[in-house]
mmCIF file of C-alpha atoms in Angstrom:
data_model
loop_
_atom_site.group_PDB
_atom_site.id
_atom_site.type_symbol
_atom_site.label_atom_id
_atom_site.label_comp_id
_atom_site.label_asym_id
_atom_site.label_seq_id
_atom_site.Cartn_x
_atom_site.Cartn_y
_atom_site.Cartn_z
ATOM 1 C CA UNK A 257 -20.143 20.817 6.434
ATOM 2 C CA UNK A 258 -17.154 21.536 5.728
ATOM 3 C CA UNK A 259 -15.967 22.763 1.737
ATOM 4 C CA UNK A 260 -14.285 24.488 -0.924
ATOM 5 C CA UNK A 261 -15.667 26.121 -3.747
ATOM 6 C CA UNK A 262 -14.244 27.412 -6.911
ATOM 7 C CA UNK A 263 -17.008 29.308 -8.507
ATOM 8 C CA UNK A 264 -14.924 29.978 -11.899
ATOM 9 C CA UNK A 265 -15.301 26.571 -13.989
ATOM 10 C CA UNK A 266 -12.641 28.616 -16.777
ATOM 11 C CA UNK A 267 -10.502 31.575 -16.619
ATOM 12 C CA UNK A 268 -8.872 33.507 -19.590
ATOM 13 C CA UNK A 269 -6.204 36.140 -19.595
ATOM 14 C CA UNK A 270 -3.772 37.649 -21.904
ATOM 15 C CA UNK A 271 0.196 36.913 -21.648
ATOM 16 C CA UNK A 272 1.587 39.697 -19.434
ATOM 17 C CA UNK A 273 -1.423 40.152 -17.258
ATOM 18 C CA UNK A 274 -2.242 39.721 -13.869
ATOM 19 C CA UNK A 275 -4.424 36.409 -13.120
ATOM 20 C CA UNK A 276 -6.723 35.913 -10.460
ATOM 21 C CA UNK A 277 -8.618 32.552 -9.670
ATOM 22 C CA UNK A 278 -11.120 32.375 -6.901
ATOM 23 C CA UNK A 279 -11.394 30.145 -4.160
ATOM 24 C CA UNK A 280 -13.880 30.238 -1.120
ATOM 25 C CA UNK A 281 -13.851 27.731 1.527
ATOM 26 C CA UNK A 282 -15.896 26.733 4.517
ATOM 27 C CA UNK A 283 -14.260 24.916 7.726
ATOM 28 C CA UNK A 284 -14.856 24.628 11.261
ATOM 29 C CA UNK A 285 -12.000 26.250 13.328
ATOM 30 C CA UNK A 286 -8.519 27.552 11.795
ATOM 31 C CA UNK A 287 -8.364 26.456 7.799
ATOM 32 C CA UNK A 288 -5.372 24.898 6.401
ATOM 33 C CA UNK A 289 -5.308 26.059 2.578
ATOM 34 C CA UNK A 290 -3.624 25.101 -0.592
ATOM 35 C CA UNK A 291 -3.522 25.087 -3.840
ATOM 36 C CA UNK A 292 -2.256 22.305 -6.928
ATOM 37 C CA UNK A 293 -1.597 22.777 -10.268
ATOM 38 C CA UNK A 294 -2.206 20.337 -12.785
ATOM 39 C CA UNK A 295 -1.118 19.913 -16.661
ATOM 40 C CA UNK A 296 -1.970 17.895 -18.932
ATOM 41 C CA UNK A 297 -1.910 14.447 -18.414
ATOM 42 C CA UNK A 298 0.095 14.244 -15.343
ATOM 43 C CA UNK A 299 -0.340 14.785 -11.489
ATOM 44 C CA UNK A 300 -1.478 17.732 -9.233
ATOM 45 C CA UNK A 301 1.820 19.016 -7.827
ATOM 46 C CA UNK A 302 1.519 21.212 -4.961
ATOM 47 C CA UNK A 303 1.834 25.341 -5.394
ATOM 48 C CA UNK A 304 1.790 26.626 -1.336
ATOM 49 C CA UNK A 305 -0.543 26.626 0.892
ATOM 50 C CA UNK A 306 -1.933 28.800 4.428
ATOM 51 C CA UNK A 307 -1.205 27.716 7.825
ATOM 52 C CA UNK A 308 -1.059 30.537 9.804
ATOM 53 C CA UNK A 309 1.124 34.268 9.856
ATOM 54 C CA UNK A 310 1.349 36.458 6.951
ATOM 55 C CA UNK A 311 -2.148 36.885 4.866
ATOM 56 C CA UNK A 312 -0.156 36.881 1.904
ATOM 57 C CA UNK A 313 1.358 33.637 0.910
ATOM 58 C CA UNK A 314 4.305 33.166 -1.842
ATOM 59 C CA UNK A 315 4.475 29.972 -3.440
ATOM 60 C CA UNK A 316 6.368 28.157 -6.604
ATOM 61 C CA UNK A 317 6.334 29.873 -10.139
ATOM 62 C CA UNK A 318 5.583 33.399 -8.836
ATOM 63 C CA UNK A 319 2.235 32.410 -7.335
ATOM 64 C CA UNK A 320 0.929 33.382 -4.407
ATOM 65 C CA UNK A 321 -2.676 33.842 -2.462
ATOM 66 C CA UNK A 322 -4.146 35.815 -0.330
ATOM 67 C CA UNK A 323 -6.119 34.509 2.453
ATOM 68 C CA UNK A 324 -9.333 36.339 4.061
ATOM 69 C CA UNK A 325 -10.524 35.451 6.800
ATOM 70 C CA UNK A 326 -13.632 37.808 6.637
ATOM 71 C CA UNK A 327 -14.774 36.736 3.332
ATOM 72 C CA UNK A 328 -13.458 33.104 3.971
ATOM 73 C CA UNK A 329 -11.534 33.377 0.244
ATOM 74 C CA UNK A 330 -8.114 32.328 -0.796
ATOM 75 C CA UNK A 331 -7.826 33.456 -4.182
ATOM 76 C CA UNK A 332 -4.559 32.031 -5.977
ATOM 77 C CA UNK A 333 -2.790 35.343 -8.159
ATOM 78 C CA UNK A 334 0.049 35.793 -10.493
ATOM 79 C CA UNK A 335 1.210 39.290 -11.327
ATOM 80 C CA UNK A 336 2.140 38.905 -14.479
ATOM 81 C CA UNK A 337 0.710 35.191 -16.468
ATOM 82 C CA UNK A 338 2.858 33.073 -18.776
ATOM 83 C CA UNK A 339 1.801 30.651 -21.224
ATOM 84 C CA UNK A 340 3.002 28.016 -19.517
ATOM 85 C CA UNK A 341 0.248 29.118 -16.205
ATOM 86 C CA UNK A 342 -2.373 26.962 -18.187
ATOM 87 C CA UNK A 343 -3.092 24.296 -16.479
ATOM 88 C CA UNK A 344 -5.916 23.109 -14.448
ATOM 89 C CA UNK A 345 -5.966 24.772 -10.966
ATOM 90 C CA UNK A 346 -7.206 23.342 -7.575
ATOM 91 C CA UNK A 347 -7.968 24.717 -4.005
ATOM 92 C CA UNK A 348 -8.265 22.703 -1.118
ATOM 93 C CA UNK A 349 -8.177 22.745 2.664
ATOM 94 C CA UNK A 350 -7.381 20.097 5.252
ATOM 95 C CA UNK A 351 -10.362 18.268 6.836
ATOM 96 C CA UNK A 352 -10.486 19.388 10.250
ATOM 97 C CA UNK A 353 -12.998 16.555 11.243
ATOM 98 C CA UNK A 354 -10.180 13.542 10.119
ATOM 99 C CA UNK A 355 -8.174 14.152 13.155
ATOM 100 C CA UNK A 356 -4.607 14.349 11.772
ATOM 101 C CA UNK A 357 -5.042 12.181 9.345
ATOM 102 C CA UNK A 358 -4.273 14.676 6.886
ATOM 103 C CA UNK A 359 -7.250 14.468 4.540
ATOM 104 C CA UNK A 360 -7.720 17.490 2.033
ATOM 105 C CA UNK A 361 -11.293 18.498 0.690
ATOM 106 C CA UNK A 362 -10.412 19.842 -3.008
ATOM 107 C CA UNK A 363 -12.640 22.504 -4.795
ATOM 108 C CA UNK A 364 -13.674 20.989 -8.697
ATOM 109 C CA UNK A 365 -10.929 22.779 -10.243
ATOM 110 C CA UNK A 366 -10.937 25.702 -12.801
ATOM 111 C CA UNK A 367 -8.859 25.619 -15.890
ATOM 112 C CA UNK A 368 -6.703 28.332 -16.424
ATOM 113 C CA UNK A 369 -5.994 29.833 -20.338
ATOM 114 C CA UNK A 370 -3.341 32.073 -20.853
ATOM 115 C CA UNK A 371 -3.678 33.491 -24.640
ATOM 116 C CA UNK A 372 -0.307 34.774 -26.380
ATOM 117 C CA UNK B 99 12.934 10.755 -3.008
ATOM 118 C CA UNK B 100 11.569 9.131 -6.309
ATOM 119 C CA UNK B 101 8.464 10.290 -5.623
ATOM 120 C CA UNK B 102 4.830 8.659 -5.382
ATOM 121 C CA UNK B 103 5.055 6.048 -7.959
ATOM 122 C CA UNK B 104 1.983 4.629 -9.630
ATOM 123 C CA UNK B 105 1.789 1.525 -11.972
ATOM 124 C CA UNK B 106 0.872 0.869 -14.499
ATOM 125 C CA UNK B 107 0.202 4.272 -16.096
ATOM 126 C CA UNK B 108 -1.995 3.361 -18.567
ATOM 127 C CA UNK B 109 -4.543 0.230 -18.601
ATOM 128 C CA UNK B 110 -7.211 -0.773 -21.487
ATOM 129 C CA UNK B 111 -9.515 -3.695 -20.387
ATOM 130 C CA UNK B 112 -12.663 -5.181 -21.549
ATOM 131 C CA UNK B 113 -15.822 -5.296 -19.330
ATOM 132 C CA UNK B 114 -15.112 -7.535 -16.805
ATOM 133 C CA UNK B 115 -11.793 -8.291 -16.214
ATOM 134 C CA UNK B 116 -9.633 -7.668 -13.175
ATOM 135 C CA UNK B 117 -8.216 -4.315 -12.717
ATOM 136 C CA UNK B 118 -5.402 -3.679 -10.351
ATOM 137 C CA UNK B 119 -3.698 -0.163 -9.699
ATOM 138 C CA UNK B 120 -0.440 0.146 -7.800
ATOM 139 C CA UNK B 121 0.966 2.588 -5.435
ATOM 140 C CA UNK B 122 4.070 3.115 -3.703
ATOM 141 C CA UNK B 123 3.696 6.095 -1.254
ATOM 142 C CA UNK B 124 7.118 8.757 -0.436
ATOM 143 C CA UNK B 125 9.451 6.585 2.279
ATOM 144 C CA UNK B 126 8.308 7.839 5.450
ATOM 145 C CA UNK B 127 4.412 9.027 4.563
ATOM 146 C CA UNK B 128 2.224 7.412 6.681
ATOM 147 C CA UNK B 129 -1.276 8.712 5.177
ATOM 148 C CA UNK B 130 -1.892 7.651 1.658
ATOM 149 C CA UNK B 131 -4.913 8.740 -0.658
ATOM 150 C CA UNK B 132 -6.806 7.146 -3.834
ATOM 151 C CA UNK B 133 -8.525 9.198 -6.096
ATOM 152 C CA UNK B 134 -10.689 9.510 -9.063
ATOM 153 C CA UNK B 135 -10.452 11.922 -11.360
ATOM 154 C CA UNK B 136 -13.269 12.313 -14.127
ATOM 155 C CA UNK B 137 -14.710 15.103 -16.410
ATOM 156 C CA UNK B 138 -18.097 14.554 -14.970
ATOM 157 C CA UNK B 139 -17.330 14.292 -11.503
ATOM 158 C CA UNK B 140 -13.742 15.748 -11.085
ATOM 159 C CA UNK B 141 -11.580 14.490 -8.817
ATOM 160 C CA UNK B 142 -12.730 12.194 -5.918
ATOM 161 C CA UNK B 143 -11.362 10.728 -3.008
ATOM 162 C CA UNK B 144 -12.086 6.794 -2.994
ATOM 163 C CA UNK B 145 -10.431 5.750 0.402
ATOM 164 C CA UNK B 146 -7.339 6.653 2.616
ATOM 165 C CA UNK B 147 -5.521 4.987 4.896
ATOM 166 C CA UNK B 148 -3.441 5.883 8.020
ATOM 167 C CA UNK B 149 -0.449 4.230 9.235
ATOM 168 C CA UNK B 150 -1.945 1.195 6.875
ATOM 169 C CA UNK B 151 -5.170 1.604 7.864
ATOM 170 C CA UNK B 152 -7.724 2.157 6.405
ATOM 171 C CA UNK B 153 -9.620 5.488 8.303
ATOM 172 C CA UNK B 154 -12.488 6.167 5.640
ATOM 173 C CA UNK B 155 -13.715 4.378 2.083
ATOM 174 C CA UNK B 156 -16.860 6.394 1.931
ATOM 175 C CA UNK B 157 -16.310 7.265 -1.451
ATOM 176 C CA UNK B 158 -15.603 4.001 -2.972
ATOM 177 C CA UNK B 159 -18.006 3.842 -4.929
ATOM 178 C CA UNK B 160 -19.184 0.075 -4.458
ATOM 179 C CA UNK B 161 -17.990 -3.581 -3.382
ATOM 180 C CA UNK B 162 -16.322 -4.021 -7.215
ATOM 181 C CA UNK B 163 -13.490 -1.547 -5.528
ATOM 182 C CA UNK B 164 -11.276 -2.840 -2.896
ATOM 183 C CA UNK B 165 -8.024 -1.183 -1.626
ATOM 184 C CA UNK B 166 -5.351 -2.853 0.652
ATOM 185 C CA UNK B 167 -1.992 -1.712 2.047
ATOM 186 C CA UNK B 168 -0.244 -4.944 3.484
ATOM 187 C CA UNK B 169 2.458 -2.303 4.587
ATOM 188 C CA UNK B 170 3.931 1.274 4.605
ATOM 189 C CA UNK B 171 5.367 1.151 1.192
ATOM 190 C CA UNK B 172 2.492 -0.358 -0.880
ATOM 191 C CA UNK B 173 -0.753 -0.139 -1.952
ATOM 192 C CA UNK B 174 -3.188 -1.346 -4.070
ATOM 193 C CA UNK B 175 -6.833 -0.472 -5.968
ATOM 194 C CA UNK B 176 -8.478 -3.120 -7.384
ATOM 195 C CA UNK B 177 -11.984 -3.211 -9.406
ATOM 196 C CA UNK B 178 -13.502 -6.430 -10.013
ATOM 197 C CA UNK B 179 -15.519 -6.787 -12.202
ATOM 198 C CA UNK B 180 -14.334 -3.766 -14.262
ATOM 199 C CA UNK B 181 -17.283 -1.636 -16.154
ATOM 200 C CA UNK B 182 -17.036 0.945 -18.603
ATOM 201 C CA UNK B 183 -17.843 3.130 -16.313
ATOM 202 C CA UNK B 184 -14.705 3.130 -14.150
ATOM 203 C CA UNK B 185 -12.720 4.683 -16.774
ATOM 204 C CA UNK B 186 -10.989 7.417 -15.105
ATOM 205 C CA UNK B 187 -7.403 8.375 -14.299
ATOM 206 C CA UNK B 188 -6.368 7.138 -10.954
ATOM 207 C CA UNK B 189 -4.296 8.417 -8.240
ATOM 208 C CA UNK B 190 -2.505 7.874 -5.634
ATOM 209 C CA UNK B 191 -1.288 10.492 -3.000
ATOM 210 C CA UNK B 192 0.901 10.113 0.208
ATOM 211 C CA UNK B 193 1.623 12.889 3.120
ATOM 212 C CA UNK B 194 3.689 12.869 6.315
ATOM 213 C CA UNK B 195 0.285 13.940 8.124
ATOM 214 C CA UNK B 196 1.672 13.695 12.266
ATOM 215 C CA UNK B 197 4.481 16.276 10.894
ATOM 216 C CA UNK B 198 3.785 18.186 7.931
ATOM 217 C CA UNK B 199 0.650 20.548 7.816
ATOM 218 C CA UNK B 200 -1.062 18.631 4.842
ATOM 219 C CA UNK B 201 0.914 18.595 2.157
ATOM 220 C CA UNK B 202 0.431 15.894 -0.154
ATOM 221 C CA UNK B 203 2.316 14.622 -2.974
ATOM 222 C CA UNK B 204 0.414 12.901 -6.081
ATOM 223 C CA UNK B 205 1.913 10.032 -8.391
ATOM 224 C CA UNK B 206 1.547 10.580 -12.163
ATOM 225 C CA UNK B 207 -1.771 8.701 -12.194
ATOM 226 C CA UNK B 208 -2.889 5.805 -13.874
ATOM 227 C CA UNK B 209 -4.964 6.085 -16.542
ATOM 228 C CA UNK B 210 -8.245 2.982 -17.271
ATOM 229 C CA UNK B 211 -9.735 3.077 -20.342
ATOM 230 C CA UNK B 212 -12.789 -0.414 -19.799
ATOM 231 C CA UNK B 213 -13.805 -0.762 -22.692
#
């Protein structure tokens, strides 16, 4: 079956240092990955996402993620965390099994605190 | 492009009553999404439909919910009877899934509170 699983329900780190959240996944064939941010009270907006080429994958805000094939991970990092990173963070890959239909199975989220 | 627009963005109801959530998808999406997002559960998907149909509704989560999209630019959720326990925030999500790689784009969400 396939899945995605963020074993991290909460992660804390100080202002200034680097952040990692974990992300594993499970997926028949080639995975399509992503990952959404979410504040408070609004929707998940999308931060980039794996398709194929370069391991390393820059998205918005100064994330990026580094997929593994190997170890079937695709942990979101930031170099150096801002306040403003706390938000509730989601992985996701595309459901190979929908047939282009574009479906996305999301992981259950982990909330990210970044302490002054 | 306005976005995914969801109404209305917040709803209080009593037990019972007719609930009905609104989407309209991004202007040329042709996959759109509803979810559930809870504490308990986190976020779920309740049905999606394809180029207005609807592919899978597995995860609503029994006959009170009913979604429709009469056409490419709307869509609806409706729960009725409404129960306490459907308070959640709602969403709505569209993608351009024939072209784009999976990308999808979320409304703001609207927000039950059954009371």
């Amino acid at each position: 079956a396939q899945s995605v699983a963020q074993p991290e329900d909460q992660v804390n780190v100080a202002e200034g240092n680097p952040l990692t959240v974990k992300c594993t996944y499970s997926v028949s064939g080639n995975p399509y990955l992503f990952w959404y941010v979410q504040y408070p009270n609004r929707g998940l907006q999308f931060l980039l996402k794996y398709i194929t080429g370069d391991n390393l994958v820059k998205g918005s805000y100064g994330f990026e993620a580094e997929f593994n094939k190997s170890q079937t991970s695709f942990h979101l990092k930031k170099p150096s965390a801002l306040v403003s990173d706390s938000a509730l963070y989601f992985c996701a890959v595309r459901d190979t099994s929908s047939s282009n239909t574009g479906k996305l199975i999301f992981g259950q989220g982990t909330t990210l605190q970044v302490k002054p | 492009d306005a976005g995914v627009i969801q109404s209305p963005r917040h709803e209080v109801t009593e037990m019972g009553q007719e609930v009905t959530l609104r989407c309209k998808p991004i202007s040329g999406h042709n996959s759109l999404f509803w979810y559930r997002q809870t504490m308990m559960r986190g976020l779920e998907l309740l049905i999606y439909f394809n180029n207005n149909v609807p592919i899978d509704d597995s995860g609503m989560p029994e006959d009170r919910f009913s979604a429709k999209m009469p056409n490419a630019s709307f869509s609806t959720l409706k729960i009725q009877p409404s129960e306490p326990r459907d308070s959640a925030v709602y969403f709505c999500a569209s993608s351009r899934s024939r072209v784009d790689t999976g990308e999808l784009f979320f409304g703001e969400g609207s927000r039950l509170t059954v009371l």
